[in-house]
mmCIF file of C-alpha atoms in Angstrom:
data_model
loop_
_atom_site.group_PDB
_atom_site.id
_atom_site.type_symbol
_atom_site.label_atom_id
_atom_site.label_comp_id
_atom_site.label_asym_id
_atom_site.label_seq_id
_atom_site.Cartn_x
_atom_site.Cartn_y
_atom_site.Cartn_z
ATOM 1 C CA MET A 1 -1.140 25.152 32.778
ATOM 2 C CA LEU A 2 -3.361 22.807 30.772
ATOM 3 C CA THR A 3 -7.120 23.151 30.911
ATOM 4 C CA HIS A 4 -9.228 20.146 31.853
ATOM 5 C CA SER A 5 -10.350 19.623 28.232
ATOM 6 C CA CYS A 6 -6.753 19.831 27.002
ATOM 7 C CA ARG A 7 -5.555 17.306 29.626
ATOM 8 C CA THR A 8 -8.457 15.024 28.687
ATOM 9 C CA GLY A 9 -7.531 15.305 24.988
ATOM 10 C CA VAL A 10 -3.866 14.566 25.685
ATOM 11 C CA ALA A 11 -4.778 11.554 27.835
ATOM 12 C CA ARG A 12 -7.144 10.296 25.117
ATOM 13 C CA ASN A 13 -4.423 10.672 22.442
ATOM 14 C CA ILE A 14 -1.931 8.768 24.592
ATOM 15 C CA ARG A 15 -4.452 5.938 25.105
ATOM 16 C CA VAL A 16 -5.177 5.820 21.345
ATOM 17 C CA VAL A 17 -1.472 5.735 20.494
ATOM 18 C CA ALA A 18 -0.845 2.977 23.046
ATOM 19 C CA THR A 19 -3.748 0.958 21.606
ATOM 20 C CA VAL A 20 -2.444 1.393 18.049
ATOM 21 C CA VAL A 21 1.068 0.394 19.097
ATOM 22 C CA LEU A 22 -0.265 -2.751 20.795
ATOM 23 C CA ALA A 23 -2.417 -3.658 17.795
ATOM 24 C CA LEU A 24 0.487 -3.157 15.420
ATOM 25 C CA SER A 25 2.780 -5.284 17.565
ATOM 26 C CA PHE A 26 0.279 -8.143 17.504
ATOM 27 C CA SER A 27 -0.032 -7.734 13.736
ATOM 28 C CA LEU A 28 3.742 -7.874 13.317
ATOM 29 C CA ALA A 29 4.083 -10.819 15.698
ATOM 30 C CA CYS A 30 1.442 -12.733 13.745
ATOM 31 C CA SER A 31 3.279 -12.088 10.506
ATOM 32 C CA ALA A 32 6.453 -13.727 11.824
ATOM 33 C CA GLY A 33 5.757 -16.861 9.740
ATOM 34 C CA GLN A 34 5.924 -14.900 6.475
ATOM 35 C CA PRO A 35 8.876 -15.459 4.154
ATOM 36 C CA ALA A 36 12.051 -13.509 4.842
ATOM 37 C CA PRO A 37 12.441 -10.230 2.962
ATOM 38 C CA ALA A 38 14.445 -10.226 -0.252
ATOM 39 C CA PRO A 39 18.172 -9.499 0.038
ATOM 40 C CA VAL A 40 19.156 -5.848 0.005
ATOM 41 C CA ALA A 41 20.134 -4.662 -3.474
ATOM 42 C CA ALA A 42 23.511 -3.062 -4.096
ATOM 43 C CA GLY A 43 23.374 0.623 -3.278
ATOM 44 C CA ASN A 44 20.569 0.064 -0.756
ATOM 45 C CA ALA A 45 22.720 -1.456 1.970
ATOM 46 C CA ALA A 46 21.314 -1.826 5.445
ATOM 47 C CA PRO A 47 22.812 0.396 8.150
ATOM 48 C CA ALA A 48 26.146 -0.888 9.461
ATOM 49 C CA GLY A 49 26.266 -2.236 13.013
ATOM 50 C CA PRO A 50 23.461 -3.029 15.394
ATOM 51 C CA SER A 51 20.456 -0.732 15.520
ATOM 52 C CA LEU A 52 19.719 1.298 18.639
ATOM 53 C CA THR A 53 17.422 -0.083 21.335
ATOM 54 C CA VAL A 54 14.472 1.706 22.915
ATOM 55 C CA GLU A 55 16.615 2.216 26.002
ATOM 56 C CA GLN A 56 19.553 3.668 24.030
ATOM 57 C CA LEU A 57 17.322 6.094 22.143
ATOM 58 C CA ALA A 58 15.605 7.105 25.395
ATOM 59 C CA GLU A 59 18.951 7.656 27.103
ATOM 60 C CA LYS A 60 19.976 10.057 24.314
ATOM 61 C CA VAL A 61 17.066 12.329 25.280
ATOM 62 C CA GLY A 62 17.298 11.835 29.040
ATOM 63 C CA CYS A 63 14.435 9.471 29.729
ATOM 64 C CA LYS A 64 13.957 6.023 31.240
ATOM 65 C CA PRO A 65 11.311 4.296 29.095
ATOM 66 C CA GLU A 66 8.382 2.351 30.455
ATOM 67 C CA ILE A 67 8.254 -0.634 28.082
ATOM 68 C CA GLN A 68 4.743 -1.020 26.659
ATOM 69 C CA VAL A 69 5.398 -3.658 23.976
ATOM 70 C CA ASP A 70 8.159 -6.275 24.077
ATOM 71 C CA ALA A 71 7.458 -8.502 21.068
ATOM 72 C CA VAL A 72 9.719 -10.396 18.687
ATOM 73 C CA ASP A 73 9.533 -7.790 15.896
ATOM 74 C CA ILE A 74 8.868 -4.543 17.801
ATOM 75 C CA ARG A 75 9.616 -2.943 21.151
ATOM 76 C CA THR A 76 7.889 0.213 22.343
ATOM 77 C CA GLY A 77 8.546 2.358 25.368
ATOM 78 C CA ALA A 78 6.636 5.337 26.723
ATOM 79 C CA CYS A 79 8.768 8.286 27.795
ATOM 80 C CA LYS A 80 8.326 11.655 29.399
ATOM 81 C CA THR A 81 10.907 14.433 29.482
ATOM 82 C CA SER A 82 10.703 18.190 29.931
ATOM 83 C CA ALA A 83 9.842 18.241 26.191
ATOM 84 C CA GLY A 84 6.687 16.153 26.801
ATOM 85 C CA ARG A 85 5.361 12.609 26.407
ATOM 86 C CA PHE A 86 6.230 10.334 23.480
ATOM 87 C CA PHE A 87 6.575 6.706 22.393
ATOM 88 C CA ILE A 88 9.768 5.144 21.033
ATOM 89 C CA SER A 89 9.447 2.020 18.882
ATOM 90 C CA THR A 90 12.286 -0.092 17.523
ATOM 91 C CA PHE A 91 12.063 -2.789 14.882
ATOM 92 C CA VAL A 92 14.115 -5.882 14.085
ATOM 93 C CA THR A 93 13.773 -5.532 10.316
ATOM 94 C CA GLN A 94 13.122 -2.813 7.762
ATOM 95 C CA SER A 95 10.122 -4.856 6.641
ATOM 96 C CA GLY A 96 8.679 -4.685 10.159
ATOM 97 C CA LYS A 97 9.236 -0.935 10.294
ATOM 98 C CA ASP A 98 7.629 -0.548 6.851
ATOM 99 C CA GLN A 99 4.563 -2.500 8.016
ATOM 100 C CA TRP A 100 4.286 -0.256 11.065
ATOM 101 C CA MET A 101 4.673 2.856 8.910
ATOM 102 C CA ASP A 102 1.893 1.646 6.608
ATOM 103 C CA GLN A 103 -0.434 1.531 9.608
ATOM 104 C CA ALA A 104 0.978 4.483 11.588
ATOM 105 C CA PRO A 105 -1.559 6.939 12.930
ATOM 106 C CA GLU A 106 -1.851 9.697 10.349
ATOM 107 C CA TYR A 107 -3.095 12.204 12.906
ATOM 108 C CA ASN A 108 0.163 12.204 14.880
ATOM 109 C CA PRO A 109 3.494 13.360 13.570
ATOM 110 C CA HIS A 110 6.373 10.954 13.996
ATOM 111 C CA LEU A 111 10.136 11.027 13.834
ATOM 112 C CA VAL A 112 11.610 8.227 11.735
ATOM 113 C CA GLY A 113 15.148 6.822 11.807
ATOM 114 C CA ASP A 114 16.923 3.558 10.959
ATOM 115 C CA LEU A 115 14.716 0.808 12.413
ATOM 116 C CA TRP A 116 13.046 3.199 14.907
ATOM 117 C CA THR A 117 10.215 5.697 15.180
ATOM 118 C CA VAL A 118 9.159 8.198 17.813
ATOM 119 C CA LEU A 119 5.492 9.156 18.050
ATOM 120 C CA GLY A 120 4.463 12.352 19.807
ATOM 121 C CA ALA A 121 3.326 15.935 19.483
ATOM 122 C CA ARG A 122 5.088 18.095 16.902
ATOM 123 C CA LYS A 123 6.649 20.358 19.540
ATOM 124 C CA VAL A 124 8.073 17.320 21.358
ATOM 125 C CA LEU A 125 9.452 15.773 18.166
ATOM 126 C CA ASP A 126 11.106 19.053 17.150
ATOM 127 C CA GLU A 127 13.023 19.051 20.442
ATOM 128 C CA LEU A 128 13.887 15.326 20.300
ATOM 129 C CA ARG A 129 15.100 15.575 16.716
ATOM 130 C CA THR A 130 18.115 17.631 17.783
ATOM 131 C CA GLU A 131 19.375 14.634 19.816
ATOM 132 C CA LEU A 132 18.040 11.722 17.762
ATOM 133 C CA GLY A 133 18.151 12.963 14.175
ATOM 134 C CA GLY A 134 15.722 11.232 11.844
ATOM 135 C CA ASP A 135 13.085 12.481 9.420
ATOM 136 C CA LEU A 136 9.957 14.246 10.609
ATOM 137 C CA HIS A 137 6.736 12.886 9.080
ATOM 138 C CA LEU A 138 3.933 15.410 9.545
ATOM 139 C CA THR A 139 1.131 14.054 7.367
ATOM 140 C CA ASP A 140 -0.156 10.721 6.211
ATOM 141 C CA HIS A 141 2.935 9.225 4.576
ATOM 142 C CA ARG A 142 0.812 6.549 2.897
ATOM 143 C CA VAL A 143 -0.545 9.122 0.440
ATOM 144 C CA SER A 144 1.843 10.127 -2.306
ATOM 145 C CA SER A 145 2.339 13.850 -2.783
ATOM 146 C CA THR A 146 3.183 13.175 -6.433
ATOM 147 C CA PRO A 147 0.084 12.899 -8.642
ATOM 148 C CA THR A 148 -0.341 9.600 -10.434
ATOM 149 C CA PRO A 149 -0.798 9.992 -14.200
ATOM 150 C CA PRO A 150 -4.159 8.796 -15.478
ATOM 151 C CA THR A 151 -4.220 5.364 -17.117
ATOM 152 C CA GLY A 152 -5.685 4.734 -20.524
#
């Protein structure tokens, strides 16, 4: 059973995540007028076939998502299963996903797949990963773990 302070913290984190997701969707929607991304280079081919939807990803883990964001470039649904609460986001383009990843909350781990991400607690993501696959990002992915050599 969760204590009051723990429930309050969880509720606060969910509100923060929802706010970030909404802000990012507006940012992506506003960038729709930017030039199209460069063609994919040989050897870096895009995944074959259509990417999975929020609903398809949610179905894989036994949840019916409550759609929070339904924009041109991003869709996000909130889900709850026996594993816990989480947010599934899907993207139209790799560029859109990359923009989201550049602004993703560093304090929350996220599961990352082809044109989708799942944001939630580590325990939840560990359970979801068995059904969804993807890469688990635990720390701020914007900071390189490889030291940059000094210039000069």
